């Protein structure tokens, strides 16, 4: 079973899935590849990958594309991440409008998550002042820890422990959607069906 996924999905979904499959199906060999979302679709089409976990983006093939079977897996909420001593840090939930005056750390323009960040801030009535940019969520978190700005970070992103930061849930629940994807008809193959079952079981804990 050859599985692909974008970086955030591997630690919390694909690696635990692989461990479970090895324990429950000892004759099944599983291979995991870290791939960008476009690569996942390319390699699925070419038959080089059997199953992928991808982020839904406007650039993906449409859900109706007959080549693929794309199915919702989970919604990954974005949390507002602030320094631990920030005035907002004591709240249980925050309105993004309360961070409108802050310096922001955002993904690069080629990241689909930048669209989510700008859309969430726009929905709260402001355009964020982006001062710093980063590709990795952990890099973003370190910039926040150094009080260089605030950021929206997906809850599924695992960050360096004990950073002096606070993750706050947001009003309006900004989120991104994650999908499983196989070639059309392949989801019924025993190995792929077993992997999909494990992913569905793991999904709720990935965003708690």
XYZ file of N, CA and C in Angstrom, residues 3-140:
414
model
N 1.095 5.257 0.143
C 0.265 6.348 0.635
C 1.048 7.649 0.542
N 0.377 8.711 0.121
C 0.991 10.033 0.061
C 0.193 11.036 0.859
N 0.879 12.065 1.340
C 0.170 13.098 2.078
C 1.031 14.320 2.267
N 0.372 15.461 2.479
C 1.120 16.696 2.695
C 1.669 16.690 4.124
N 2.687 17.521 4.418
C 3.462 17.342 5.649
C 2.661 17.294 6.938
N 1.685 18.171 7.130
C 0.963 18.214 8.405
C 0.195 16.923 8.652
N -0.234 16.253 7.582
C -1.050 15.049 7.738
C -0.243 13.844 8.195
N 1.055 13.844 7.985
C 1.832 12.638 8.259
C 1.951 12.337 9.754
N 2.353 13.285 10.610
C 2.522 12.934 12.029
C 1.239 12.514 12.736
N 0.111 13.109 12.365
C -1.120 12.875 13.129
C -2.084 11.906 12.455
N -1.876 11.602 11.182
C -2.782 10.701 10.475
C -2.047 9.524 9.835
N -1.111 9.809 8.947
C -0.539 8.727 8.145
C 0.439 7.855 8.925
N 1.241 8.455 9.808
C 2.147 7.626 10.609
C 1.369 6.727 11.572
N 0.406 7.275 12.357
C -0.382 6.370 13.208
C -1.176 5.335 12.421
N -1.693 5.723 11.250
C -2.400 4.765 10.403
C -1.499 3.603 10.030
N -0.260 3.921 9.664
C 0.689 2.879 9.259
C 0.980 1.921 10.399
N 1.158 2.453 11.610
C 1.408 1.606 12.768
C 0.229 0.668 13.004
N -0.976 1.200 12.937
C -2.165 0.364 13.148
C -2.281 -0.724 12.091
N -2.037 -0.348 10.836
C -2.143 -1.346 9.762
C -1.111 -2.458 9.935
N 0.087 -2.092 10.347
C 1.118 -3.117 10.545
C 0.753 -4.055 11.694
N 0.109 -3.511 12.723
C -0.282 -4.344 13.857
C -1.435 -5.270 13.504
N -2.368 -4.791 12.681
C -3.596 -5.541 12.418
C -3.538 -6.364 11.133
N -2.612 -6.022 10.243
C -2.496 -6.722 8.949
C -1.011 -6.959 8.700
N -0.469 -7.957 9.340
C 0.994 -8.128 9.389
C 1.610 -8.440 8.028
N 0.824 -8.896 7.078
C 1.364 -9.199 5.748
C 1.284 -7.998 4.809
N 0.728 -6.885 5.306
C 0.570 -5.699 4.468
C 1.785 -4.787 4.615
N 2.456 -4.504 3.526
C 3.578 -3.556 3.516
C 3.041 -2.180 3.160
N 3.363 -1.189 3.976
C 2.868 0.171 3.780
C 4.045 1.110 3.577
N 3.943 1.950 2.563
C 4.963 2.956 2.264
C 4.316 4.334 2.284
N 4.921 5.278 3.038
C 4.397 6.638 3.158
C 5.357 7.604 2.490
N 4.798 8.512 1.694
C 5.592 9.560 1.046
C 5.054 10.931 1.434
N 5.947 11.851 1.776
C 5.557 13.246 1.958
C 5.485 13.900 0.583
N 4.311 14.422 0.242
C 4.069 14.974 -1.087
C 3.258 16.255 -0.977
N 3.470 17.154 -1.909
C 2.574 18.287 -2.046
C 1.246 17.825 -2.622
N 0.217 18.649 -2.457
C -1.112 18.249 -2.936
C -1.118 17.986 -4.442
N -0.540 18.852 -5.292
C -0.549 18.531 -6.732
C 0.162 17.219 -7.047
N 1.267 16.942 -6.320
C 1.989 15.679 -6.549
C 1.106 14.489 -6.213
N 0.305 14.599 -5.163
C -0.575 13.488 -4.797
C -1.481 13.112 -5.957
N -2.106 14.108 -6.571
C -3.010 13.811 -7.683
C -2.246 13.269 -8.881
N -1.076 13.835 -9.162
C -0.278 13.354 -10.294
C 0.111 11.895 -10.105
N 0.583 11.548 -8.907
C 1.056 10.189 -8.671
C -0.099 9.200 -8.561
N -1.246 9.662 -8.069
C -2.429 8.798 -8.111
C -2.796 8.472 -9.557
N -2.821 9.479 -10.396
C -3.178 9.280 -11.804
C -2.202 8.340 -12.492
N -0.916 8.469 -12.135
C 0.116 7.640 -12.765
C 0.206 6.244 -12.162
N -0.551 5.976 -11.112
C -0.518 4.665 -10.483
C 0.648 4.455 -9.557
N 1.330 5.536 -9.161
C 2.486 5.426 -8.277
C 2.096 5.523 -6.804
N 0.895 6.002 -6.521
C 0.366 6.105 -5.161
C -1.039 5.518 -5.182
N -1.418 4.813 -4.094
C -2.734 4.170 -4.019
C -3.758 5.015 -3.268
N -3.292 5.790 -2.304
C -4.175 6.560 -1.431
C -3.449 7.831 -1.023
N -4.176 8.941 -0.992
C -3.572 10.204 -0.565
C -4.508 10.934 0.376
N -3.917 11.688 1.306
C -4.655 12.641 2.126
C -4.247 14.024 1.654
N -5.218 14.799 1.197
C -4.914 16.092 0.582
C -5.767 17.181 1.217
N -5.289 18.390 1.078
C -6.065 19.562 1.468
C -6.914 19.989 0.284
N -8.169 20.316 0.525
C -9.025 20.830 -0.540
C -8.579 22.243 -0.897
N -8.278 22.469 -2.160
C -7.878 23.788 -2.629
C -8.597 24.075 -3.950
N -8.677 25.346 -4.343
C -9.319 25.666 -5.626
C -8.588 25.090 -6.831
N -7.324 24.690 -6.634
C -6.527 24.189 -7.757
C -6.616 22.678 -7.915
N -7.269 21.999 -6.980
C -7.418 20.554 -7.100
C -8.356 20.200 -8.250
N -8.253 18.987 -8.775
C -9.300 18.525 -9.694
C -10.658 18.605 -9.005
N -11.726 18.913 -9.730
C -13.048 19.004 -9.101
C -13.467 17.666 -8.505
N -14.342 17.724 -7.508
C -14.815 16.498 -6.861
C -15.481 15.565 -7.867
N -15.989 16.140 -8.948
C -16.670 15.338 -9.967
C -15.711 14.706 -10.978
N -14.424 14.965 -10.862
C -13.450 14.418 -11.817
C -13.541 12.896 -11.811
N -13.840 12.270 -12.953
C -14.072 10.823 -12.968
C -12.823 9.990 -12.695
N -11.657 10.606 -12.706
C -10.426 9.849 -12.467
C -10.230 9.507 -10.993
N -10.850 10.295 -10.106
C -10.551 10.193 -8.686
C -11.817 9.990 -7.862
N -11.644 9.358 -6.719
C -12.689 9.256 -5.706
C -12.210 10.083 -4.512
N -12.763 11.293 -4.360
C -12.382 12.202 -3.286
C -13.493 12.229 -2.244
N -13.115 12.029 -0.979
C -14.117 11.956 0.083
C -13.680 12.816 1.266
N -14.616 13.551 1.896
C -14.261 14.364 3.063
C -13.725 13.495 4.199
N -12.679 13.965 4.853
C -12.104 13.264 5.999
C -12.323 14.060 7.289
N -11.942 15.333 7.282
C -12.135 16.149 8.473
C -12.016 17.625 8.120
N -12.549 18.465 9.012
C -12.337 19.904 8.956
C -11.262 20.250 9.977
N -10.233 20.953 9.527
C -9.099 21.318 10.382
C -9.208 22.797 10.735
N -9.644 23.135 11.963
C -9.834 24.550 12.309
C -8.509 25.302 12.405
N -8.581 26.603 12.157
C -7.439 27.480 12.380
C -7.571 28.129 13.757
N -6.486 28.105 14.529
C -6.429 28.794 15.808
C -5.611 30.068 15.663
N -6.000 31.106 16.395
C -5.164 32.296 16.490
C -4.062 32.002 17.495
N -2.827 32.162 17.074
C -1.676 31.887 17.938
C -1.016 33.206 18.304
N -0.894 33.438 19.604
C -0.350 34.701 20.129
C 0.738 34.374 21.144
N 1.618 35.341 21.454
C 2.578 35.119 22.544
C 1.851 34.827 23.858
N 2.489 34.058 24.715
C 1.841 33.625 25.952
C 1.441 34.781 26.853
N 2.147 35.909 26.747
C 1.819 37.057 27.588
C 0.988 38.112 26.855
N 0.409 37.738 25.733
C -0.401 38.669 24.950
C -1.716 38.961 25.689
N -2.274 40.163 25.547
C -3.536 40.481 26.217
C -4.689 39.539 25.874
N -4.670 38.919 24.690
C -5.745 38.001 24.309
C -5.551 36.592 24.856
N -4.376 36.314 25.402
C -4.007 34.930 25.716
C -4.897 34.299 26.783
N -5.547 35.085 27.602
C -6.368 34.519 28.658
C -7.766 34.139 28.241
N -8.135 34.394 27.008
C -9.501 34.117 26.563
C -9.662 32.659 26.141
N -10.891 32.158 26.259
C -11.197 30.815 25.756
C -11.407 30.830 24.248
N -11.946 31.925 23.751
C -12.265 32.054 22.326
C -12.095 33.517 21.956
N -11.705 33.780 20.718
C -11.387 35.150 20.330
C -12.060 35.502 19.014
N -12.451 36.743 18.886
C -12.913 37.298 17.623
C -11.683 37.834 16.894
N -11.489 37.426 15.652
C -10.297 37.862 14.928
C -10.211 39.379 14.815
N -11.343 40.061 14.868
C -11.320 41.522 14.791
C -10.505 42.121 15.931
N -10.384 41.387 17.045
C -9.596 41.884 18.171
C -8.100 41.868 17.872
N -7.698 41.192 16.807
C -6.291 41.155 16.407
C -6.039 41.964 15.141
N -6.996 42.804 14.780
C -6.883 43.546 13.518
C -5.695 44.496 13.499
N -5.298 44.997 14.648
C -4.224 45.996 14.707
C -2.845 45.361 14.829
N -2.782 44.040 14.918
C -1.515 43.349 15.163
C -0.683 43.227 13.880
N 0.631 43.029 14.056
C 1.466 42.521 12.968
C 1.154 41.038 12.804
N 1.160 40.579 11.549
C 0.783 39.199 11.264
C 1.927 38.440 10.598
N 1.948 37.146 10.872
C 2.858 36.207 10.204
C 1.976 35.295 9.358
N 2.267 35.191 8.092
C 1.364 34.492 7.174
C 2.147 33.535 6.277
N 1.450 32.579 5.658
C 2.094 31.710 4.665
C 2.471 32.502 3.418
N 3.312 31.900 2.601
C 3.692 32.505 1.330
C 2.523 32.430 0.346
N 2.544 33.262 -0.698
C 1.424 33.292 -1.644
C 1.143 31.956 -2.328
N 2.146 31.079 -2.442
C 1.903 29.800 -3.113
C 1.262 28.764 -2.184
N 1.003 29.123 -0.941
C 0.350 28.207 -0.011
C -1.154 28.414 -0.049
N -1.932 27.330 -0.183
C -3.392 27.500 -0.154
C -3.885 28.055 1.175
N -3.091 27.903 2.238
C -3.528 28.394 3.545
C -3.551 29.918 3.605
N -2.785 30.585 2.740
C -2.861 32.047 2.739
C -4.275 32.500 2.392
N -4.928 31.804 1.479
C -6.312 32.144 1.129
C -7.218 32.039 2.347
N -7.024 30.993 3.156
C -7.834 30.823 4.357
C -7.593 31.961 5.339
N -6.332 32.332 5.513
C -5.992 33.402 6.451
C -6.637 34.717 6.016
N -6.470 35.053 4.732
C -7.009 36.325 4.244
C -8.529 36.324 4.282
N -9.141 35.181 3.973
C -10.592 35.088 3.989
C -11.132 35.224 5.414
N -10.474 34.572 6.378
C -10.930 34.648 7.762
C -10.820 36.074 8.290
N -9.708 36.731 7.996
C -9.535 38.106 8.449
C -10.524 39.037 7.730
N -10.704 38.816 6.444
C -11.669 39.625 5.702
C -13.073 39.468 6.259
N -13.427 38.235 6.654
C -14.730 38.014 7.249
C -14.903 38.716 8.583
N -13.762 38.981 9.254
C -13.797 39.714 10.521
C -13.702 41.220 10.309
N -13.612 41.628 9.029
C -13.674 43.056 8.731
C -12.366 43.776 8.584
N -11.267 43.043 8.354
C -9.987 43.732 8.193
C -9.063 42.933 7.279
N -8.066 43.622 6.755
C -6.981 43.001 6.001
C -5.753 42.961 6.894
N -5.182 41.787 7.148
C -4.064 41.722 8.086
C -2.813 42.418 7.538
N -2.073 43.040 8.428
C -0.790 43.644 8.083
C 0.282 42.565 8.192
N 0.617 41.949 7.045
C 1.567 40.831 7.034
C 2.984 41.387 7.026
N 3.700 41.134 8.114
C 5.068 41.642 8.282
C 6.094 40.547 8.004
N 5.745 39.292 8.352
C 6.667 38.172 8.181
C 5.931 37.031 7.468
N 6.695 36.210 6.747
C 6.135 35.057 6.047
C 6.973 33.827 6.348
N 6.321 32.681 6.407
C 7.020 31.421 6.671
C 6.323 30.292 5.941
N 7.086 29.259 5.611
C 6.512 28.088 4.934
C 6.093 27.012 5.933
N 6.842 26.872 7.019
C 6.569 25.821 7.988
C 5.801 26.400 9.176
N 4.796 25.644 9.649
C 4.002 26.136 10.772
C 4.843 26.280 12.031
N 5.825 25.421 12.221
C 6.659 25.531 13.413
C 7.528 26.786 13.362
N 7.976 27.164 12.173
C 8.711 28.423 12.023
C 7.795 29.597 12.376
N 6.566 29.548 11.886
C 5.588 30.579 12.233
C 5.427 30.680 13.746
